[in-house]
Amino acid sequence: MATNYKEELTGVFGYPVAENPTCVMQQAAFEALGLQWRYLTIEVHPESLTPAIVGAKAMGFRGINLTIPHKVAVMPLLDGIAPDAQMIGAVNTVRRDDEGRFIGENTDGKGFLRGVREDAGIDPAGKRIVLLGAGGAARAVAVELALAGAAEITVVNRSVERGESMTGDLVARTGAKASFVPWTNTYRVGSDVDILVNSTSIGLYPDVDAMPDVALDDVSPDLLVCDVIPNPPSTPFLRAATERGLPTLDGLSMLVYQGVIGFQMWTGETPPEDVMRDALKAAFGV
Ligand SMILES: NC(=O)c1ccc[n+]([C@@H]2O[C@H](COP(=O)([O-])OP(=O)(O)OC[C@H]3O[C@@H](n4cnc5c(N)ncnc54)[C@H](OP(=O)(O)O)[C@@H]3O)[C@@H](O)[C@H]2O)c1
């Protein structure tokens, strides 16, 4: 066989980016399938995003992940944006299409949705949802739940401006039935709620003892309690739910599935999901 040292390039652009763990799972998946692909963790200063995207295209990058602070800023630099990423207002994944164009996607909410359907075994259609948070993760989760037919979405957020803005965009862009509740003191989750999601950053490493201020005294015994925090996957919030006998879904599931969806978009192949999950678990020490 002829020698081929050429690698297909993918990677993440962020600032800061050193602690981004995605390289661990994507590189493990490339190697498990014997693909001559490389996932690079690249620090791109906000002022350098435009030349970085131009350069990535020139070098034939097959895919790019965007993390803080580039998820919104990258949008005008791309050749097209997928409809759900447009509704979310952010791009976390770029794929190169057959014509060499860079298309913006958002796999965060899709990854979350797959966990709800497959790991928790729940169809969000017709369900009543409470979402804690109104940042980028909350927007992605809310749009995908709305597109999946959720009956009602209540956004609970500390900053009124962010919460109202997210809820307004959600209603205008998806037609979902949604309302906003300012998070001023302990939020009591009602007995009619089917799915509760912590989509804030509360509980993220190193703040591992922090927990969203919610009361679960009145909830339905079937309430699905979800957390987007991937590291550590066992958060105080999920542990409190488990102690009450409630079903839970962790943020590691979301992280793995959003990476699986990205891998499929880039390579056209089905990745080894267990390899990706195990690689992340080893990186997180769990
Ligand atoms: N598992 C995955 O695949 C995945 C994917 C994407 C993101 N994430 C995780 O999602 C989390 C949020 O990311 P993001 O991009 O949405 O961040 P973000 O845009 O900065 O939003 C953070 C959200 O958390 C809220 N918040 C933070 N600290 C709070 C506190 N002490 N009390 C009440 N609310 C608080 C903020 O409320 P205010 O508006 O009031 O500030 C805001 O709604 C991160 O931990 C990230 O790791 C996970």
CSV table of C-alpha atoms and ligand atoms in Angstrom, one decimal:
chain,number,residue,atom,x,y,z
A,1,MET,CA,0.0,0.0,0.0
A,2,ALA,CA,1.3,3.5,-0.8
A,3,THR,CA,2.5,5.5,2.1
A,4,ASN,CA,0.0,8.1,3.4
A,5,TYR,CA,1.1,10.4,6.1
A,6,LYS,CA,-1.7,12.9,5.5
A,7,GLU,CA,-4.1,13.4,8.4
A,8,GLU,CA,-7.6,14.8,8.2
A,9,LEU,CA,-7.9,17.6,10.7
A,10,THR,CA,-10.5,18.5,13.2
A,11,GLY,CA,-10.3,20.4,16.5
A,12,VAL,CA,-11.7,22.9,18.9
A,13,PHE,CA,-11.2,26.6,18.9
A,14,GLY,CA,-11.6,28.4,22.3
A,15,TYR,CA,-10.1,30.9,24.7
A,16,PRO,CA,-9.2,29.6,27.2
A,17,VAL,CA,-9.3,26.1,25.8
A,18,ALA,CA,-6.6,24.1,27.8
A,19,GLU,CA,-9.2,22.2,29.9
A,20,ASN,CA,-11.5,21.3,27.1
A,21,PRO,CA,-11.8,17.5,27.2
A,22,THR,CA,-13.3,16.8,23.7
A,23,CYS,CA,-9.9,15.8,22.2
A,24,VAL,CA,-9.8,12.8,24.5
A,25,MET,CA,-13.0,11.2,23.2
A,26,GLN,CA,-12.7,12.2,19.5
A,27,GLN,CA,-9.1,11.1,19.2
A,28,ALA,CA,-9.9,7.8,21.0
A,29,ALA,CA,-12.8,7.2,18.5
A,30,PHE,CA,-10.6,8.0,15.4
A,31,GLU,CA,-7.9,5.5,16.7
A,32,ALA,CA,-10.5,2.8,17.5
A,33,LEU,CA,-11.8,3.0,13.9
A,34,GLY,CA,-8.3,3.2,12.4
A,35,LEU,CA,-9.0,6.6,10.9
A,36,GLN,CA,-6.0,8.8,10.0
A,37,TRP,CA,-7.7,11.8,11.6
A,38,ARG,CA,-6.5,14.2,14.3
A,39,TYR,CA,-8.4,16.3,16.8
A,40,LEU,CA,-6.4,19.4,17.9
A,41,THR,CA,-7.1,21.6,20.9
A,42,ILE,CA,-6.3,25.1,19.7
A,43,GLU,CA,-6.2,28.4,21.6
A,44,VAL,CA,-7.7,31.1,19.4
A,45,HIS,CA,-7.9,34.6,20.8
A,46,PRO,CA,-11.2,36.4,20.1
A,47,GLU,CA,-9.4,38.9,17.8
A,48,SER,CA,-8.0,36.0,15.7
A,49,LEU,CA,-11.2,34.0,15.1
A,50,THR,CA,-11.7,35.3,11.5
A,51,PRO,CA,-8.1,34.4,10.3
A,52,ALA,CA,-8.4,31.1,12.2
A,53,ILE,CA,-11.5,30.1,10.3
A,54,VAL,CA,-10.0,31.2,7.0
A,55,GLY,CA,-6.9,29.3,7.8
A,56,ALA,CA,-8.8,26.1,8.8
A,57,LYS,CA,-10.6,26.2,5.5
A,58,ALA,CA,-7.3,26.7,3.6
A,59,MET,CA,-5.9,23.7,5.4
A,60,GLY,CA,-8.9,21.6,4.6
A,61,PHE,CA,-10.2,21.1,8.2
A,62,ARG,CA,-13.0,18.5,8.1
A,63,GLY,CA,-14.7,19.8,11.3
A,64,ILE,CA,-14.3,22.3,14.1
A,65,ASN,CA,-15.9,22.6,17.5
A,66,LEU,CA,-16.3,26.1,19.0
A,67,THR,CA,-16.3,26.8,22.7
A,68,ILE,CA,-16.2,30.0,24.8
A,69,PRO,CA,-16.1,32.7,23.6
A,70,HIS,CA,-16.6,31.8,19.9
A,71,LYS,CA,-20.0,30.1,19.6
A,72,VAL,CA,-21.9,33.2,18.5
A,73,ALA,CA,-19.1,35.2,16.9
A,74,VAL,CA,-18.3,32.4,14.5
A,75,MET,CA,-21.8,32.5,12.8
A,76,PRO,CA,-21.2,35.3,10.3
A,77,LEU,CA,-17.9,33.7,9.3
A,78,LEU,CA,-19.5,30.5,8.0
A,79,ASP,CA,-21.0,29.6,4.6
A,80,GLY,CA,-24.3,28.3,6.1
A,81,ILE,CA,-26.1,27.7,9.4
A,82,ALA,CA,-28.3,24.7,10.1
A,83,PRO,CA,-31.9,25.7,11.0
A,84,ASP,CA,-31.8,24.6,14.6
A,85,ALA,CA,-28.4,26.3,15.2
A,86,GLN,CA,-30.0,29.5,13.8
A,87,MET,CA,-32.9,29.1,16.3
A,88,ILE,CA,-30.5,28.5,19.1
A,89,GLY,CA,-28.3,31.5,18.0
A,90,ALA,CA,-25.0,29.6,18.5
A,91,VAL,CA,-22.8,27.1,16.7
A,92,ASN,CA,-20.7,24.5,18.6
A,93,THR,CA,-19.8,22.4,15.6
A,94,VAL,CA,-18.7,23.2,12.1
A,95,ARG,CA,-18.8,20.6,9.4
A,96,ARG,CA,-17.3,20.8,5.9
A,97,ASP,CA,-19.8,19.8,3.2
A,98,ASP,CA,-19.1,18.1,-0.1
A,99,GLU,CA,-18.6,21.5,-1.8
A,100,GLY,CA,-16.0,22.4,0.8
A,101,ARG,CA,-18.4,24.9,2.5
A,102,PHE,CA,-18.3,25.4,6.3
A,103,ILE,CA,-21.7,24.7,7.8
A,104,GLY,CA,-22.6,25.7,11.4
A,105,GLU,CA,-24.4,23.2,13.5
A,106,ASN,CA,-25.3,22.9,17.2
A,107,THR,CA,-25.1,19.4,18.6
A,108,ASP,CA,-25.5,20.3,22.4
A,109,GLY,CA,-29.3,20.1,22.5
A,110,LYS,CA,-29.3,17.1,20.1
A,111,GLY,CA,-27.0,15.3,22.4
A,112,PHE,CA,-29.2,16.1,25.4
A,113,LEU,CA,-32.3,15.0,23.6
A,114,ARG,CA,-30.7,11.6,22.6
A,115,GLY,CA,-29.9,11.0,26.3
A,116,VAL,CA,-33.6,11.8,27.3
A,117,ARG,CA,-34.9,9.4,24.6
A,118,GLU,CA,-32.4,6.6,24.8
A,119,ASP,CA,-30.9,6.6,28.3
A,120,ALA,CA,-33.9,7.8,30.2
A,121,GLY,CA,-36.5,6.2,27.8
A,122,ILE,CA,-38.7,9.3,27.7
A,123,ASP,CA,-40.2,11.0,24.7
A,124,PRO,CA,-40.3,14.8,25.4
A,125,ALA,CA,-43.3,15.3,23.1
A,126,GLY,CA,-46.2,16.6,25.2
A,127,LYS,CA,-44.1,16.9,28.4
A,128,ARG,CA,-43.9,19.9,30.8
A,129,ILE,CA,-40.3,21.0,31.3
A,130,VAL,CA,-38.6,23.3,33.8
A,131,LEU,CA,-35.2,24.6,32.6
A,132,LEU,CA,-32.8,26.2,35.1
A,133,GLY,CA,-30.6,28.7,33.4
A,134,ALA,CA,-30.7,30.9,30.3
A,135,GLY,CA,-27.1,30.7,28.9
A,136,GLY,CA,-25.8,28.9,25.8
A,137,ALA,CA,-26.5,25.4,27.0
A,138,ALA,CA,-30.0,26.3,28.1
A,139,ARG,CA,-30.8,27.8,24.7
A,140,ALA,CA,-29.6,24.7,22.9
A,141,VAL,CA,-31.6,22.3,25.2
A,142,ALA,CA,-34.7,24.5,25.0
A,143,VAL,CA,-34.8,24.7,21.2
A,144,GLU,CA,-34.4,21.0,20.8
A,145,LEU,CA,-37.0,20.2,23.4
A,146,ALA,CA,-39.4,22.6,21.7
A,147,LEU,CA,-38.7,21.1,18.2
A,148,ALA,CA,-39.3,17.6,19.8
A,149,GLY,CA,-42.8,18.8,20.8
A,150,ALA,CA,-42.6,19.7,24.5
A,151,ALA,CA,-45.9,20.9,25.7
A,152,GLU,CA,-44.6,23.7,27.9
A,153,ILE,CA,-41.2,25.1,28.9
A,154,THR,CA,-40.7,27.2,32.0
A,155,VAL,CA,-37.3,29.0,32.0
A,156,VAL,CA,-36.0,29.8,35.5
A,157,ASN,CA,-33.0,32.2,35.6
A,158,ARG,CA,-31.2,34.5,38.1
A,159,SER,CA,-30.7,37.3,35.6
A,160,VAL,CA,-34.1,38.6,34.5
A,161,GLU,CA,-32.7,40.2,31.3
A,162,ARG,CA,-31.1,36.9,30.1
A,163,GLY,CA,-34.1,34.8,31.1
A,164,GLU,CA,-36.6,37.1,29.3
A,165,SER,CA,-34.5,37.4,26.2
A,166,MET,CA,-34.1,33.6,26.0
A,167,THR,CA,-37.8,32.9,26.5
A,168,GLY,CA,-38.8,35.6,24.0
A,169,ASP,CA,-36.5,34.1,21.4
A,170,LEU,CA,-37.7,30.6,22.1
A,171,VAL,CA,-41.3,31.5,21.6
A,172,ALA,CA,-40.6,33.7,18.5
A,173,ARG,CA,-38.3,31.1,16.8
A,174,THR,CA,-40.0,27.8,17.6
A,175,GLY,CA,-43.6,28.7,18.4
A,176,ALA,CA,-43.2,26.8,21.8
A,177,LYS,CA,-45.4,27.6,24.7
A,178,ALA,CA,-42.8,29.0,27.2
A,179,SER,CA,-42.7,31.4,30.1
A,180,PHE,CA,-40.1,33.0,32.3
A,181,VAL,CA,-39.8,32.9,36.1
A,182,PRO,CA,-37.1,35.0,37.8
A,183,TRP,CA,-35.0,32.9,40.2
A,184,THR,CA,-35.1,35.0,43.4
A,185,ASN,CA,-35.3,32.4,46.1
A,186,THR,CA,-35.8,28.7,46.4
A,187,TYR,CA,-37.7,27.5,43.3
A,188,ARG,CA,-40.4,24.9,44.1
A,189,VAL,CA,-40.8,22.4,41.3
A,190,GLY,CA,-44.5,21.7,40.8
A,191,SER,CA,-46.1,18.2,40.8
A,192,ASP,CA,-47.2,18.7,37.1
A,193,VAL,CA,-43.6,18.9,35.8
A,194,ASP,CA,-42.2,15.9,33.8
A,195,ILE,CA,-38.6,16.9,33.2
A,196,LEU,CA,-36.4,19.2,35.2
A,197,VAL,CA,-33.0,20.3,33.8
A,198,ASN,CA,-30.1,22.1,35.4
A,199,SER,CA,-28.6,23.9,32.5
A,200,THR,CA,-26.7,26.4,34.6
A,201,SER,CA,-23.0,26.0,35.4
A,202,ILE,CA,-23.8,25.3,39.1
A,203,GLY,CA,-21.9,22.2,40.1
A,204,LEU,CA,-19.1,22.3,37.5
A,205,TYR,CA,-15.6,21.4,38.6
A,206,PRO,CA,-14.0,22.8,40.7
A,207,ASP,CA,-17.2,24.0,42.4
A,208,VAL,CA,-18.4,20.4,42.9
A,209,ASP,CA,-20.4,20.9,46.1
A,210,ALA,CA,-22.6,23.7,44.6
A,211,MET,CA,-26.3,22.9,44.0
A,212,PRO,CA,-29.2,24.8,42.3
A,213,ASP,CA,-31.6,26.2,44.9
A,214,VAL,CA,-34.7,24.2,44.1
A,215,ALA,CA,-37.2,22.4,46.3
A,216,LEU,CA,-38.3,18.9,45.2
A,217,ASP,CA,-40.8,18.3,48.0
A,218,ASP,CA,-43.9,18.4,45.8
A,219,VAL,CA,-42.6,16.7,42.6
A,220,SER,CA,-44.2,13.7,40.8
A,221,PRO,CA,-42.4,10.4,41.5
A,222,ASP,CA,-41.8,10.1,37.7
A,223,LEU,CA,-40.0,13.5,37.4
A,224,LEU,CA,-36.9,13.0,35.3
A,225,VAL,CA,-34.1,15.1,36.8
A,226,CYS,CA,-31.3,16.1,34.3
A,227,ASP,CA,-28.0,17.9,34.7
A,228,VAL,CA,-25.8,19.3,31.9
A,229,ILE,CA,-22.7,19.3,34.1
A,230,PRO,CA,-20.4,16.7,32.6
A,231,ASN,CA,-17.5,16.9,35.2
A,232,PRO,CA,-18.2,15.5,37.7
A,233,PRO,CA,-21.2,13.6,36.2
A,234,SER,CA,-22.5,12.8,39.7
A,235,THR,CA,-23.5,16.3,40.9
A,236,PRO,CA,-25.1,17.1,44.3
A,237,PHE,CA,-28.3,18.0,42.3
A,238,LEU,CA,-28.5,14.5,40.8
A,239,ARG,CA,-27.6,12.8,44.1
A,240,ALA,CA,-30.4,14.7,45.8
A,241,ALA,CA,-32.8,13.5,43.1
A,242,THR,CA,-31.6,9.9,43.4
A,243,GLU,CA,-32.1,10.0,47.2
A,244,ARG,CA,-35.7,10.8,46.5
A,245,GLY,CA,-36.0,7.8,44.2
A,246,LEU,CA,-36.3,10.0,41.1
A,247,PRO,CA,-34.9,9.0,37.7
A,248,THR,CA,-31.8,11.0,36.6
A,249,LEU,CA,-29.8,11.8,33.5
A,250,ASP,CA,-26.2,13.1,33.7
A,251,GLY,CA,-24.2,15.6,31.7
A,252,LEU,CA,-21.7,13.0,30.6
A,253,SER,CA,-24.4,11.4,28.5
A,254,MET,CA,-25.0,14.8,26.8
A,255,LEU,CA,-21.3,15.4,26.2
A,256,VAL,CA,-20.7,11.9,24.7
A,257,TYR,CA,-23.8,12.1,22.5
A,258,GLN,CA,-23.1,15.6,21.2
A,259,GLY,CA,-19.6,14.3,20.3
A,260,VAL,CA,-21.0,11.2,18.7
A,261,ILE,CA,-23.3,13.4,16.5
A,262,GLY,CA,-20.4,15.6,15.5
A,263,PHE,CA,-18.2,12.6,14.7
A,264,GLN,CA,-20.9,11.2,12.4
A,265,MET,CA,-21.3,14.6,10.7
A,266,TRP,CA,-17.5,14.8,10.0
A,267,THR,CA,-16.6,11.3,9.1
A,268,GLY,CA,-19.9,9.7,7.9
A,269,GLU,CA,-19.0,6.8,10.2
A,270,THR,CA,-20.7,5.4,13.3
A,271,PRO,CA,-18.3,6.0,16.2
A,272,PRO,CA,-17.6,3.5,19.0
A,273,GLU,CA,-19.6,5.2,21.7
A,274,ASP,CA,-18.3,3.1,24.6
A,275,VAL,CA,-14.7,4.0,23.7
A,276,MET,CA,-15.7,7.7,23.7
A,277,ARG,CA,-17.5,7.4,27.1
A,278,ASP,CA,-14.7,5.4,28.7
A,279,ALA,CA,-12.0,7.9,27.4
A,280,LEU,CA,-13.9,10.8,29.1
A,281,LYS,CA,-14.5,8.9,32.3
A,282,ALA,CA,-10.8,8.2,32.5
A,283,ALA,CA,-10.0,11.9,31.9
A,284,PHE,CA,-12.5,12.9,34.6
A,285,GLY,CA,-11.3,10.2,37.0
A,286,VAL,CA,-14.7,8.6,37.4
B,1,LIG,N1,-22.7,18.2,28.9
B,1,LIG,C1,-22.5,18.9,27.8
B,1,LIG,O1,-22.4,18.4,26.7
B,1,LIG,C2,-22.5,20.4,27.8
B,1,LIG,C3,-22.5,21.1,26.7
B,1,LIG,C4,-22.5,22.5,26.8
B,1,LIG,C5,-22.5,23.1,28.1
B,1,LIG,N2,-22.4,22.3,29.2
B,1,LIG,C6,-22.4,22.9,30.5
B,1,LIG,O2,-23.4,23.8,30.7
B,1,LIG,C7,-23.1,24.7,31.7
B,1,LIG,C8,-23.6,26.1,31.2
B,1,LIG,O3,-22.9,26.5,30.1
B,1,LIG,P1,-23.3,27.8,29.3
B,1,LIG,O4,-22.5,27.8,28.1
B,1,LIG,O5,-24.8,27.8,29.1
B,1,LIG,O6,-22.8,29.0,30.3
B,1,LIG,P2,-23.4,30.4,30.3
B,1,LIG,O7,-23.8,30.9,28.9
B,1,LIG,O8,-22.3,31.2,31.0
B,1,LIG,O9,-24.7,30.4,31.2
B,1,LIG,C9,-24.6,30.1,32.6
B,1,LIG,C10,-26.0,30.0,33.2
B,1,LIG,O10,-25.8,29.5,34.6
B,1,LIG,C11,-26.4,30.5,35.4
B,1,LIG,N3,-25.7,30.5,36.7
B,1,LIG,C12,-24.4,30.4,36.9
B,1,LIG,N4,-24.1,30.5,38.2
B,1,LIG,C13,-25.3,30.6,38.9
B,1,LIG,C14,-25.6,30.8,40.2
B,1,LIG,N5,-24.7,30.7,41.2
B,1,LIG,N6,-26.9,30.9,40.6
B,1,LIG,C15,-27.9,30.9,39.6
B,1,LIG,N7,-27.6,30.8,38.3
B,1,LIG,C16,-26.3,30.7,37.9
B,1,LIG,C17,-26.4,31.8,34.7
B,1,LIG,O11,-27.4,32.6,35.2
B,1,LIG,P3,-27.3,34.2,35.0
B,1,LIG,O12,-27.9,34.5,33.6
B,1,LIG,O13,-28.2,34.8,36.0
B,1,LIG,O14,-25.9,34.6,35.1
B,1,LIG,C18,-26.7,31.3,33.3
B,1,LIG,O15,-28.1,31.1,33.1
B,1,LIG,C19,-21.6,24.7,31.8
B,1,LIG,O16,-21.3,24.1,33.1
B,1,LIG,C20,-21.1,23.7,30.7
B,1,LIG,O17,-20.1,22.9,31.2
B,1,LIG,C21,-22.5,21.0,29.1
